[in-house]
Amino acid sequence: MFEQEILQQLKTRYKNLGLSETILKAKAKQLSKAVEKQEDIENAVAGVEDDLAIFQSFADQNRTLAKKIEDLEKGKGADPKPEPTPKPETGTPNPNPAPTGDVPEWAKALIESNKTLTESLTKIQEKEAKQTTAQTLQARFTELKIPQSFQKLIPMDKVFATPEEMEAFVTEQKANYDAVAQEFGNAALAGAPKPLFGEAKKEGEVSLDVQAYLDAKKPAKTNE
């Protein structure tokens, strides 16, 4: 009901926090659900100071992180080394020690998290690429009439830099299969029984030359 009035008071009261319009609008919408009378707006706005201070802290961290990431991407690395401060007198602690240039722990944790996510993404992409390659290889081998029994012996998880490299691999495997098939074919022919005088024309019959040989072996008939 009083969302716009609450928003204006939030902007006025907390303008020094540098919060975005989006955050202030969200907070005004939230407060408008609890404020029932106009005279309660001021107290409601004052009561969210701690919440908005936390939002400011997050906003500052995000800006710092964005700057760090930008510097890392540009190859700048850590911030330039500050000018050395005068050495304090002996026995007197330096109230403002020079920064060491070390990366904050929260930044280290975030960088490590990003590294882990990147590695996981890379592994997923590699797995998907290998699956796609395997499917392509299987399709090509099937097209070339290489049986599944032989395909199981071929490594399907290879990675190829170019399509030409993949095609060369396919050609090589086809040649390997043809050589194996020829070898097994020759062995099968060598082990097959061969007829003595030729092949029969029909099943159960003998060829003419075999029949002539059998007739010649019959004893000659004598006239009594």
Short mmCIF file of C-alpha atoms in Angstrom, two decimals:
data_model
loop_
_atom_site.label_atom_id
_atom_site.label_comp_id
_atom_site.label_asym_id
_atom_site.label_seq_id
_atom_site.Cartn_x
_atom_site.Cartn_y
_atom_site.Cartn_z
CA MET A 1 0.00 0.00 0.00
CA PHE A 2 2.82 2.42 0.95
CA GLU A 3 5.51 0.89 -1.28
CA GLN A 4 6.43 4.10 -3.14
CA GLU A 5 6.60 6.19 0.03
CA ILE A 6 8.77 3.58 1.71
CA LEU A 7 11.05 3.48 -1.35
CA GLN A 8 11.55 7.25 -1.26
CA GLN A 9 12.44 7.19 2.43
CA LEU A 10 14.87 4.32 1.86
CA LYS A 11 16.61 6.26 -0.91
CA THR A 12 16.87 9.35 1.27
CA ARG A 13 17.98 7.66 4.48
CA TYR A 14 20.48 5.22 2.97
CA LYS A 15 21.80 7.13 -0.04
CA ASN A 16 25.33 6.96 1.39
CA LEU A 17 25.37 3.15 1.14
CA GLY A 18 25.42 3.22 -2.66
CA LEU A 19 22.85 0.45 -2.99
CA SER A 20 21.22 -0.28 -6.32
CA GLU A 21 17.64 0.62 -7.20
CA THR A 22 16.82 -3.08 -7.44
CA ILE A 23 17.80 -3.79 -3.83
CA LEU A 24 15.90 -0.78 -2.48
CA LYS A 25 12.78 -1.66 -4.46
CA ALA A 26 12.85 -5.23 -3.16
CA LYS A 27 13.21 -4.03 0.42
CA ALA A 28 10.39 -1.45 -0.03
CA LYS A 29 8.10 -4.15 -1.37
CA GLN A 30 8.91 -6.34 1.61
CA LEU A 31 8.22 -3.55 4.13
CA SER A 32 4.97 -2.53 2.44
CA LYS A 33 3.48 -5.89 3.35
CA ALA A 34 4.05 -5.24 7.06
CA VAL A 35 3.29 -1.51 7.29
CA GLU A 36 -0.42 -0.85 7.87
CA LYS A 37 -0.34 2.87 8.81
CA GLN A 38 1.57 5.77 7.29
CA GLU A 39 2.97 6.83 10.65
CA ASP A 40 4.71 3.45 10.90
CA ILE A 41 6.80 3.99 7.75
CA GLU A 42 9.62 5.90 9.44
CA ASN A 43 10.16 3.23 12.10
CA ALA A 44 10.01 0.46 9.50
CA VAL A 45 12.62 2.19 7.33
CA ALA A 46 14.90 2.73 10.33
CA GLY A 47 14.58 -0.92 11.31
CA VAL A 48 16.23 -2.28 8.17
CA GLU A 49 19.54 -0.44 8.60
CA ASP A 50 21.42 -3.60 9.59
CA ASP A 51 20.00 -5.55 6.66
CA LEU A 52 21.00 -2.88 4.16
CA ALA A 53 24.47 -2.65 5.71
CA ILE A 54 24.92 -6.34 4.94
CA PHE A 55 23.78 -5.74 1.36
CA GLN A 56 26.35 -2.95 1.12
CA SER A 57 29.08 -5.32 2.31
CA PHE A 58 28.13 -7.88 -0.34
CA ALA A 59 28.04 -5.18 -3.00
CA ASP A 60 31.52 -3.99 -2.02
CA GLN A 61 32.86 -7.54 -2.13
CA ASN A 62 31.35 -8.11 -5.56
CA ARG A 63 32.92 -4.94 -6.90
CA THR A 64 36.29 -5.92 -5.43
CA LEU A 65 36.00 -9.41 -6.87
CA ALA A 66 35.06 -8.07 -10.29
CA LYS A 67 38.17 -5.87 -10.23
CA LYS A 68 40.37 -8.80 -9.18
CA ILE A 69 39.00 -11.00 -11.96
CA GLU A 70 39.46 -8.21 -14.50
CA ASP A 71 43.08 -7.79 -13.41
CA LEU A 72 43.71 -11.53 -13.62
CA GLU A 73 42.22 -11.72 -17.11
CA LYS A 74 44.43 -8.87 -18.24
CA GLY A 75 47.46 -10.66 -16.84
CA LYS A 76 48.21 -8.01 -14.30
CA GLY A 77 48.31 -10.45 -11.41
CA ALA A 78 48.51 -8.95 -7.97
CA ASP A 79 48.26 -5.23 -7.32
CA PRO A 80 51.47 -3.25 -7.80
CA LYS A 81 53.77 -3.40 -4.82
CA PRO A 82 53.19 -0.34 -2.62
CA GLU A 83 55.94 2.09 -1.85
CA PRO A 84 57.91 1.00 1.22
CA THR A 85 56.96 2.79 4.39
CA PRO A 86 59.61 4.35 6.60
CA LYS A 87 61.12 1.87 8.99
CA PRO A 88 59.75 2.47 12.49
CA GLU A 89 62.07 3.08 15.38
CA THR A 90 63.43 0.05 17.18
CA GLY A 91 60.96 -1.40 19.62
CA THR A 92 58.05 0.63 18.27
CA PRO A 93 55.42 -1.44 16.44
CA ASN A 94 54.23 -0.07 13.15
CA PRO A 95 50.53 0.76 13.56
CA ASN A 96 49.98 0.63 9.77
CA PRO A 97 52.03 -2.24 8.36
CA ALA A 98 52.49 -2.27 4.60
CA PRO A 99 50.24 -4.72 2.79
CA THR A 100 51.98 -7.88 1.70
CA GLY A 101 50.13 -8.20 -1.58
CA ASP A 102 48.82 -11.65 -0.68
CA VAL A 103 45.48 -12.67 -2.17
CA PRO A 104 42.73 -12.68 0.49
CA GLU A 105 41.52 -16.06 1.68
CA TRP A 106 38.00 -15.49 0.33
CA ALA A 107 39.47 -14.67 -3.09
CA LYS A 108 41.65 -17.79 -2.98
CA ALA A 109 38.62 -19.91 -2.15
CA LEU A 110 36.63 -18.36 -5.00
CA ILE A 111 39.45 -18.84 -7.48
CA GLU A 112 39.84 -22.47 -6.39
CA SER A 113 36.10 -22.99 -6.73
CA ASN A 114 36.13 -21.52 -10.24
CA LYS A 115 39.08 -23.75 -11.12
CA THR A 116 37.18 -26.83 -9.93
CA LEU A 117 34.09 -25.83 -11.90
CA THR A 118 36.19 -25.22 -15.01
CA GLU A 119 37.84 -28.64 -14.70
CA SER A 120 34.45 -30.31 -14.23
CA LEU A 121 33.06 -28.52 -17.28
CA THR A 122 36.09 -29.54 -19.34
CA LYS A 123 35.65 -33.19 -18.34
CA ILE A 124 31.96 -33.10 -19.26
CA GLN A 125 32.75 -31.54 -22.64
CA GLU A 126 35.46 -34.14 -23.32
CA LYS A 127 33.08 -36.96 -22.39
CA GLU A 128 30.38 -35.61 -24.70
CA ALA A 129 32.92 -35.19 -27.51
CA LYS A 130 34.10 -38.80 -27.11
CA GLN A 131 30.52 -40.08 -27.14
CA THR A 132 29.82 -38.14 -30.34
CA THR A 133 33.03 -39.46 -31.91
CA ALA A 134 32.15 -43.04 -30.96
CA GLN A 135 28.71 -42.71 -32.54
CA THR A 136 30.23 -41.31 -35.74
CA LEU A 137 32.79 -44.12 -35.90
CA GLN A 138 30.13 -46.79 -35.38
CA ALA A 139 28.03 -45.31 -38.18
CA ARG A 140 31.00 -45.26 -40.58
CA PHE A 141 32.06 -48.83 -39.72
CA THR A 142 28.50 -50.09 -40.20
CA GLU A 143 28.35 -48.27 -43.53
CA LEU A 144 31.54 -50.09 -44.58
CA LYS A 145 29.97 -53.42 -43.50
CA ILE A 146 32.41 -54.05 -40.67
CA PRO A 147 30.59 -56.46 -38.30
CA GLN A 148 29.93 -55.63 -34.65
CA SER A 149 32.19 -58.48 -33.53
CA PHE A 150 35.15 -56.69 -35.12
CA GLN A 151 34.01 -53.20 -34.07
CA LYS A 152 34.27 -54.28 -30.42
CA LEU A 153 38.03 -54.64 -30.93
CA ILE A 154 38.42 -51.07 -32.20
CA PRO A 155 39.07 -48.26 -29.67
CA MET A 156 36.09 -45.90 -29.94
CA ASP A 157 37.25 -43.32 -27.37
CA LYS A 158 39.94 -41.76 -29.53
CA VAL A 159 40.15 -38.00 -29.95
CA PHE A 160 40.76 -36.57 -33.42
CA ALA A 161 42.00 -33.08 -34.22
CA THR A 162 40.31 -32.93 -37.63
CA PRO A 163 37.65 -34.86 -39.61
CA GLU A 164 40.41 -35.93 -42.01
CA GLU A 165 42.27 -37.58 -39.14
CA MET A 166 39.13 -39.50 -38.17
CA GLU A 167 38.55 -40.63 -41.76
CA ALA A 168 42.14 -41.87 -41.98
CA PHE A 169 41.53 -43.93 -38.84
CA VAL A 170 38.35 -45.39 -40.37
CA THR A 171 40.21 -46.31 -43.56
CA GLU A 172 42.97 -47.98 -41.55
CA GLN A 173 40.47 -50.07 -39.58
CA LYS A 174 38.66 -51.11 -42.77
CA ALA A 175 41.97 -52.30 -44.22
CA ASN A 176 42.68 -54.24 -41.01
CA TYR A 177 39.28 -55.92 -41.17
CA ASP A 178 39.67 -56.83 -44.86
CA ALA A 179 43.07 -58.41 -44.12
CA VAL A 180 41.69 -60.46 -41.22
CA ALA A 181 38.65 -61.54 -43.23
CA GLN A 182 40.89 -62.64 -46.12
CA GLU A 183 43.14 -64.60 -43.78
CA PHE A 184 40.20 -66.44 -42.21
CA GLY A 185 38.74 -67.09 -45.66
CA ASN A 186 41.96 -68.66 -46.90
CA ALA A 187 42.19 -70.81 -43.79
CA ALA A 188 38.63 -72.04 -44.27
CA LEU A 189 39.29 -72.99 -47.89
CA ALA A 190 42.49 -74.79 -46.97
CA GLY A 191 40.65 -76.94 -44.43
CA ALA A 192 37.74 -77.90 -46.68
CA PRO A 193 37.72 -81.53 -48.07
CA LYS A 194 38.43 -81.77 -51.79
CA PRO A 195 36.87 -84.36 -54.18
CA LEU A 196 39.19 -86.86 -55.86
CA PHE A 197 38.00 -86.37 -59.42
CA GLY A 198 35.64 -83.46 -59.41
CA GLU A 199 32.39 -82.28 -57.93
CA ALA A 200 29.06 -84.02 -58.27
CA LYS A 201 26.43 -82.25 -60.34
CA LYS A 202 23.68 -82.98 -57.82
CA GLU A 203 23.60 -84.02 -54.24
CA GLY A 204 24.00 -87.80 -54.03
CA GLU A 205 25.47 -88.14 -57.54
CA VAL A 206 29.07 -88.61 -58.65
CA SER A 207 30.74 -86.85 -61.52
CA LEU A 208 31.31 -88.60 -64.84
CA ASP A 209 35.04 -89.05 -64.33
CA VAL A 210 34.51 -90.65 -60.93
CA GLN A 211 31.89 -92.98 -62.43
CA ALA A 212 34.30 -93.97 -65.21
CA TYR A 213 36.97 -94.77 -62.65
CA LEU A 214 34.57 -96.99 -60.70
CA ASP A 215 33.48 -98.80 -63.85
CA ALA A 216 37.08 -99.53 -64.78
CA LYS A 217 37.64 -101.19 -61.44
CA LYS A 218 34.80 -103.64 -61.90
CA PRO A 219 35.92 -107.23 -62.72
CA ALA A 220 35.61 -108.12 -66.38
CA LYS A 221 32.76 -110.45 -67.38
CA THR A 222 33.78 -113.90 -68.78
CA ASN A 223 31.84 -115.98 -71.32
CA GLU A 224 31.26 -119.48 -70.09
#
